[in-house]
Each structure stands twice: as C-alpha cells, then as structure tokens.
Amino acid sequence: GFWNPPSRSWQPLADDYRRPMSQGFRMARKQATPDLLKLPVPAPETLQ
C-alpha cells in the first residue's frame, strides 16, 4: 500500500504495481540484479 497524506491513511496499491514491488524487494535482498522499477510517485503539488 501507500500512505495518502490528505486522508492520513494507508491505501491499497493497484494490481499493476504488485510485480514491480516484488521485484524491488528481490533486488533489495540481492536476489535479483538491479533494474528500473515502475512505482507510484505522486505528482508535486503547486504552491500558491
């Protein structure tokens, strides 16, 4: 999941990110070679 600041709660990730997250955990455990991952990153908010 991911932290949603406006709602101050954890939200489930879309199924599209399940495989990249698993791959990232394998890379962190050095069980897979480092590679680029598709991860959810929120767009920056504009300041007013």
JSON list of N, CA and C in Angstrom, two decimals:
[
{"chain": "A", "resi": 1, "resn": "GLY", "atom": "N", "xyz": [0.80, -1.17, 0.00]},
{"chain": "A", "resi": 1, "resn": "GLY", "atom": "CA", "xyz": [0.00, 0.00, 0.00]},
{"chain": "A", "resi": 1, "resn": "GLY", "atom": "C", "xyz": [0.85, 1.25, 0.00]},
{"chain": "A", "resi": 2, "resn": "PHE", "atom": "N", "xyz": [0.21, 2.39, 0.07]},
{"chain": "A", "resi": 2, "resn": "PHE", "atom": "CA", "xyz": [0.93, 3.66, 0.13]},
{"chain": "A", "resi": 2, "resn": "PHE", "atom": "C", "xyz": [0.21, 4.60, 1.09]},
{"chain": "A", "resi": 3, "resn": "TRP", "atom": "N", "xyz": [0.97, 5.53, 1.65]},
{"chain": "A", "resi": 3, "resn": "TRP", "atom": "CA", "xyz": [0.42, 6.49, 2.59]},
{"chain": "A", "resi": 3, "resn": "TRP", "atom": "C", "xyz": [-0.22, 7.63, 1.81]},
{"chain": "A", "resi": 4, "resn": "ASN", "atom": "N", "xyz": [-1.47, 7.94, 2.13]},
{"chain": "A", "resi": 4, "resn": "ASN", "atom": "CA", "xyz": [-2.21, 9.02, 1.49]},
{"chain": "A", "resi": 4, "resn": "ASN", "atom": "C", "xyz": [-2.29, 10.18, 2.48]},
{"chain": "A", "resi": 5, "resn": "PRO", "atom": "N", "xyz": [-1.44, 11.22, 2.31]},
{"chain": "A", "resi": 5, "resn": "PRO", "atom": "CA", "xyz": [-1.42, 12.32, 3.28]},
{"chain": "A", "resi": 5, "resn": "PRO", "atom": "C", "xyz": [-2.76, 13.03, 3.47]},
{"chain": "A", "resi": 6, "resn": "PRO", "atom": "N", "xyz": [-3.51, 13.35, 2.39]},
{"chain": "A", "resi": 6, "resn": "PRO", "atom": "CA", "xyz": [-4.78, 14.07, 2.64]},
{"chain": "A", "resi": 6, "resn": "PRO", "atom": "C", "xyz": [-5.75, 13.29, 3.52]},
{"chain": "A", "resi": 7, "resn": "SER", "atom": "N", "xyz": [-5.82, 11.97, 3.32]},
{"chain": "A", "resi": 7, "resn": "SER", "atom": "CA", "xyz": [-6.75, 11.18, 4.14]},
{"chain": "A", "resi": 7, "resn": "SER", "atom": "C", "xyz": [-6.09, 10.64, 5.40]},
{"chain": "A", "resi": 8, "resn": "ARG", "atom": "N", "xyz": [-4.76, 10.81, 5.49]},
{"chain": "A", "resi": 8, "resn": "ARG", "atom": "CA", "xyz": [-3.98, 10.33, 6.63]},
{"chain": "A", "resi": 8, "resn": "ARG", "atom": "C", "xyz": [-4.24, 8.85, 6.90]},
{"chain": "A", "resi": 9, "resn": "SER", "atom": "N", "xyz": [-4.17, 8.07, 5.81]},
{"chain": "A", "resi": 9, "resn": "SER", "atom": "CA", "xyz": [-4.40, 6.63, 5.93]},
{"chain": "A", "resi": 9, "resn": "SER", "atom": "C", "xyz": [-3.64, 5.88, 4.84]},
{"chain": "A", "resi": 10, "resn": "TRP", "atom": "N", "xyz": [-3.47, 4.58, 5.06]},
{"chain": "A", "resi": 10, "resn": "TRP", "atom": "CA", "xyz": [-2.84, 3.73, 4.06]},
{"chain": "A", "resi": 10, "resn": "TRP", "atom": "C", "xyz": [-3.88, 3.33, 3.03]},
{"chain": "A", "resi": 11, "resn": "GLN", "atom": "N", "xyz": [-3.48, 3.33, 1.76]},
{"chain": "A", "resi": 11, "resn": "GLN", "atom": "CA", "xyz": [-4.36, 2.96, 0.66]},
{"chain": "A", "resi": 11, "resn": "GLN", "atom": "C", "xyz": [-3.75, 1.77, -0.07]},
{"chain": "A", "resi": 12, "resn": "PRO", "atom": "N", "xyz": [-4.56, 0.87, -0.59]},
{"chain": "A", "resi": 12, "resn": "PRO", "atom": "CA", "xyz": [-4.02, -0.26, -1.34]},
{"chain": "A", "resi": 12, "resn": "PRO", "atom": "C", "xyz": [-3.46, 0.20, -2.69]},
{"chain": "A", "resi": 13, "resn": "LEU", "atom": "N", "xyz": [-2.41, -0.48, -3.12]},
{"chain": "A", "resi": 13, "resn": "LEU", "atom": "CA", "xyz": [-1.84, -0.20, -4.44]},
{"chain": "A", "resi": 13, "resn": "LEU", "atom": "C", "xyz": [-2.63, -0.93, -5.51]},
{"chain": "A", "resi": 14, "resn": "ALA", "atom": "N", "xyz": [-2.63, -0.38, -6.71]},
{"chain": "A", "resi": 14, "resn": "ALA", "atom": "CA", "xyz": [-3.26, -1.05, -7.84]},
{"chain": "A", "resi": 14, "resn": "ALA", "atom": "C", "xyz": [-2.48, -2.33, -8.16]},
{"chain": "A", "resi": 15, "resn": "ASP", "atom": "N", "xyz": [-3.15, -3.31, -8.70]},
{"chain": "A", "resi": 15, "resn": "ASP", "atom": "CA", "xyz": [-2.50, -4.58, -9.04]},
{"chain": "A", "resi": 15, "resn": "ASP", "atom": "C", "xyz": [-1.36, -4.39, -10.02]},
{"chain": "A", "resi": 16, "resn": "ASP", "atom": "N", "xyz": [-1.37, -3.30, -10.80]},
{"chain": "A", "resi": 16, "resn": "ASP", "atom": "CA", "xyz": [-0.29, -3.03, -11.76]},
{"chain": "A", "resi": 16, "resn": "ASP", "atom": "C", "xyz": [1.07, -2.93, -11.07]},
{"chain": "A", "resi": 17, "resn": "TYR", "atom": "N", "xyz": [1.10, -2.60, -9.78]},
{"chain": "A", "resi": 17, "resn": "TYR", "atom": "CA", "xyz": [2.36, -2.39, -9.07]},
{"chain": "A", "resi": 17, "resn": "TYR", "atom": "C", "xyz": [2.80, -3.61, -8.27]},
{"chain": "A", "resi": 18, "resn": "ARG", "atom": "N", "xyz": [2.02, -4.67, -8.25]},
{"chain": "A", "resi": 18, "resn": "ARG", "atom": "CA", "xyz": [2.35, -5.85, -7.46]},
{"chain": "A", "resi": 18, "resn": "ARG", "atom": "C", "xyz": [3.68, -6.48, -7.92]},
{"chain": "A", "resi": 19, "resn": "ARG", "atom": "N", "xyz": [3.82, -6.70, -9.21]},
{"chain": "A", "resi": 19, "resn": "ARG", "atom": "CA", "xyz": [5.05, -7.31, -9.73]},
{"chain": "A", "resi": 19, "resn": "ARG", "atom": "C", "xyz": [6.27, -6.40, -9.55]},
{"chain": "A", "resi": 20, "resn": "PRO", "atom": "N", "xyz": [6.19, -5.09, -9.89]},
{"chain": "A", "resi": 20, "resn": "PRO", "atom": "CA", "xyz": [7.35, -4.22, -9.65]},
{"chain": "A", "resi": 20, "resn": "PRO", "atom": "C", "xyz": [7.75, -4.16, -8.17]},
{"chain": "A", "resi": 21, "resn": "MET", "atom": "N", "xyz": [6.78, -4.16, -7.26]},
{"chain": "A", "resi": 21, "resn": "MET", "atom": "CA", "xyz": [7.12, -4.13, -5.84]},
{"chain": "A", "resi": 21, "resn": "MET", "atom": "C", "xyz": [7.84, -5.42, -5.43]},
{"chain": "A", "resi": 22, "resn": "SER", "atom": "N", "xyz": [7.35, -6.56, -5.89]},
{"chain": "A", "resi": 22, "resn": "SER", "atom": "CA", "xyz": [8.01, -7.83, -5.59]},
{"chain": "A", "resi": 22, "resn": "SER", "atom": "C", "xyz": [9.43, -7.84, -6.15]},
{"chain": "A", "resi": 23, "resn": "GLN", "atom": "N", "xyz": [9.59, -7.31, -7.37]},
{"chain": "A", "resi": 23, "resn": "GLN", "atom": "CA", "xyz": [10.92, -7.24, -7.98]},
{"chain": "A", "resi": 23, "resn": "GLN", "atom": "C", "xyz": [11.83, -6.33, -7.16]},
{"chain": "A", "resi": 24, "resn": "GLY", "atom": "N", "xyz": [11.31, -5.22, -6.67]},
{"chain": "A", "resi": 24, "resn": "GLY", "atom": "CA", "xyz": [12.10, -4.32, -5.84]},
{"chain": "A", "resi": 24, "resn": "GLY", "atom": "C", "xyz": [12.55, -4.98, -4.54]},
{"chain": "A", "resi": 25, "resn": "PHE", "atom": "N", "xyz": [11.68, -5.77, -3.92]},
{"chain": "A", "resi": 25, "resn": "PHE", "atom": "CA", "xyz": [12.07, -6.49, -2.70]},
{"chain": "A", "resi": 25, "resn": "PHE", "atom": "C", "xyz": [13.15, -7.52, -3.01]},
{"chain": "A", "resi": 26, "resn": "ARG", "atom": "N", "xyz": [13.05, -8.20, -4.16]},
{"chain": "A", "resi": 26, "resn": "ARG", "atom": "CA", "xyz": [14.09, -9.17, -4.54]},
{"chain": "A", "resi": 26, "resn": "ARG", "atom": "C", "xyz": [15.43, -8.45, -4.78]},
{"chain": "A", "resi": 27, "resn": "MET", "atom": "N", "xyz": [15.39, -7.28, -5.40]},
{"chain": "A", "resi": 27, "resn": "MET", "atom": "CA", "xyz": [16.63, -6.52, -5.62]},
{"chain": "A", "resi": 27, "resn": "MET", "atom": "C", "xyz": [17.22, -6.09, -4.28]},
{"chain": "A", "resi": 28, "resn": "ALA", "atom": "N", "xyz": [16.39, -5.67, -3.34]},
{"chain": "A", "resi": 28, "resn": "ALA", "atom": "CA", "xyz": [16.87, -5.24, -2.02]},
{"chain": "A", "resi": 28, "resn": "ALA", "atom": "C", "xyz": [17.53, -6.39, -1.27]},
{"chain": "A", "resi": 29, "resn": "ARG", "atom": "N", "xyz": [17.02, -7.61, -1.47]},
{"chain": "A", "resi": 29, "resn": "ARG", "atom": "CA", "xyz": [17.61, -8.79, -0.82]},
{"chain": "A", "resi": 29, "resn": "ARG", "atom": "C", "xyz": [18.78, -9.35, -1.62]},
{"chain": "A", "resi": 30, "resn": "LYS", "atom": "N", "xyz": [19.14, -8.66, -2.72]},
{"chain": "A", "resi": 30, "resn": "LYS", "atom": "CA", "xyz": [20.22, -9.08, -3.62]},
{"chain": "A", "resi": 30, "resn": "LYS", "atom": "C", "xyz": [19.95, -10.44, -4.24]},
{"chain": "A", "resi": 31, "resn": "GLN", "atom": "N", "xyz": [18.67, -10.72, -4.50]},
{"chain": "A", "resi": 31, "resn": "GLN", "atom": "CA", "xyz": [18.27, -11.95, -5.17]},
{"chain": "A", "resi": 31, "resn": "GLN", "atom": "C", "xyz": [17.97, -11.70, -6.64]},
{"chain": "A", "resi": 32, "resn": "ALA", "atom": "N", "xyz": [18.05, -10.44, -7.07]},
{"chain": "A", "resi": 32, "resn": "ALA", "atom": "CA", "xyz": [17.82, -10.08, -8.47]},
{"chain": "A", "resi": 32, "resn": "ALA", "atom": "C", "xyz": [18.77, -8.93, -8.81]},
{"chain": "A", "resi": 33, "resn": "THR", "atom": "N", "xyz": [19.13, -8.84, -10.08]},
{"chain": "A", "resi": 33, "resn": "THR", "atom": "CA", "xyz": [20.02, -7.76, -10.49]},
{"chain": "A", "resi": 33, "resn": "THR", "atom": "C", "xyz": [19.27, -6.43, -10.46]},
{"chain": "A", "resi": 34, "resn": "PRO", "atom": "N", "xyz": [19.97, -5.34, -10.12]},
{"chain": "A", "resi": 34, "resn": "PRO", "atom": "CA", "xyz": [19.33, -4.03, -10.08]},
{"chain": "A", "resi": 34, "resn": "PRO", "atom": "C", "xyz": [18.76, -3.66, -11.45]},
{"chain": "A", "resi": 35, "resn": "ASP", "atom": "N", "xyz": [17.60, -3.05, -11.44]},
{"chain": "A", "resi": 35, "resn": "ASP", "atom": "CA", "xyz": [16.92, -2.64, -12.66]},
{"chain": "A", "resi": 35, "resn": "ASP", "atom": "C", "xyz": [15.99, -1.48, -12.33]},
{"chain": "A", "resi": 36, "resn": "LEU", "atom": "N", "xyz": [15.44, -0.85, -13.34]},
{"chain": "A", "resi": 36, "resn": "LEU", "atom": "CA", "xyz": [14.48, 0.22, -13.12]},
{"chain": "A", "resi": 36, "resn": "LEU", "atom": "C", "xyz": [13.12, -0.37, -12.77]},
{"chain": "A", "resi": 37, "resn": "LEU", "atom": "N", "xyz": [12.39, 0.32, -11.90]},
{"chain": "A", "resi": 37, "resn": "LEU", "atom": "CA", "xyz": [11.07, -0.14, -11.48]},
{"chain": "A", "resi": 37, "resn": "LEU", "atom": "C", "xyz": [10.01, 0.90, -11.81]},
{"chain": "A", "resi": 38, "resn": "LYS", "atom": "N", "xyz": [8.82, 0.44, -12.11]},
{"chain": "A", "resi": 38, "resn": "LYS", "atom": "CA", "xyz": [7.66, 1.33, -12.29]},
{"chain": "A", "resi": 38, "resn": "LYS", "atom": "C", "xyz": [6.95, 1.39, -10.94]},
{"chain": "A", "resi": 39, "resn": "LEU", "atom": "N", "xyz": [7.08, 2.53, -10.26]},
{"chain": "A", "resi": 39, "resn": "LEU", "atom": "CA", "xyz": [6.50, 2.68, -8.93]},
{"chain": "A", "resi": 39, "resn": "LEU", "atom": "C", "xyz": [5.60, 3.92, -8.90]},
{"chain": "A", "resi": 40, "resn": "PRO", "atom": "N", "xyz": [4.59, 3.90, -8.05]},
{"chain": "A", "resi": 40, "resn": "PRO", "atom": "CA", "xyz": [3.71, 5.07, -7.95]},
{"chain": "A", "resi": 40, "resn": "PRO", "atom": "C", "xyz": [4.39, 6.20, -7.20]},
{"chain": "A", "resi": 41, "resn": "VAL", "atom": "N", "xyz": [4.50, 7.35, -7.83]},
{"chain": "A", "resi": 41, "resn": "VAL", "atom": "CA", "xyz": [5.07, 8.54, -7.20]},
{"chain": "A", "resi": 41, "resn": "VAL", "atom": "C", "xyz": [4.07, 9.67, -7.42]},
{"chain": "A", "resi": 42, "resn": "PRO", "atom": "N", "xyz": [3.58, 10.26, -6.35]},
{"chain": "A", "resi": 42, "resn": "PRO", "atom": "CA", "xyz": [2.59, 11.33, -6.54]},
{"chain": "A", "resi": 42, "resn": "PRO", "atom": "C", "xyz": [3.21, 12.55, -7.21]},
{"chain": "A", "resi": 43, "resn": "ALA", "atom": "N", "xyz": [2.42, 13.24, -8.00]},
{"chain": "A", "resi": 43, "resn": "ALA", "atom": "CA", "xyz": [2.87, 14.47, -8.64]},
{"chain": "A", "resi": 43, "resn": "ALA", "atom": "C", "xyz": [3.03, 15.56, -7.58]},
{"chain": "A", "resi": 44, "resn": "PRO", "atom": "N", "xyz": [4.02, 16.42, -7.75]},
{"chain": "A", "resi": 44, "resn": "PRO", "atom": "CA", "xyz": [4.17, 17.50, -6.77]},
{"chain": "A", "resi": 44, "resn": "PRO", "atom": "C", "xyz": [2.99, 18.45, -6.80]},
{"chain": "A", "resi": 45, "resn": "GLU", "atom": "N", "xyz": [2.67, 18.98, -5.65]},
{"chain": "A", "resi": 45, "resn": "GLU", "atom": "CA", "xyz": [1.58, 19.94, -5.56]},
{"chain": "A", "resi": 45, "resn": "GLU", "atom": "C", "xyz": [2.12, 21.33, -5.85]},
{"chain": "A", "resi": 46, "resn": "THR", "atom": "N", "xyz": [1.33, 22.17, -6.47]},
{"chain": "A", "resi": 46, "resn": "THR", "atom": "CA", "xyz": [1.76, 23.54, -6.77]},
{"chain": "A", "resi": 46, "resn": "THR", "atom": "C", "xyz": [1.55, 24.41, -5.54]},
{"chain": "A", "resi": 47, "resn": "LEU", "atom": "N", "xyz": [2.50, 25.29, -5.30]},
{"chain": "A", "resi": 47, "resn": "LEU", "atom": "CA", "xyz": [2.41, 26.23, -4.18]},
{"chain": "A", "resi": 47, "resn": "LEU", "atom": "C", "xyz": [1.68, 27.48, -4.64]},
{"chain": "A", "resi": 48, "resn": "GLN", "atom": "N", "xyz": [0.91, 28.04, -3.75]},
{"chain": "A", "resi": 48, "resn": "GLN", "atom": "CA", "xyz": [0.18, 29.26, -4.12]},
{"chain": "A", "resi": 48, "resn": "GLN", "atom": "C", "xyz": [0.57, 30.40, -3.22]}
]
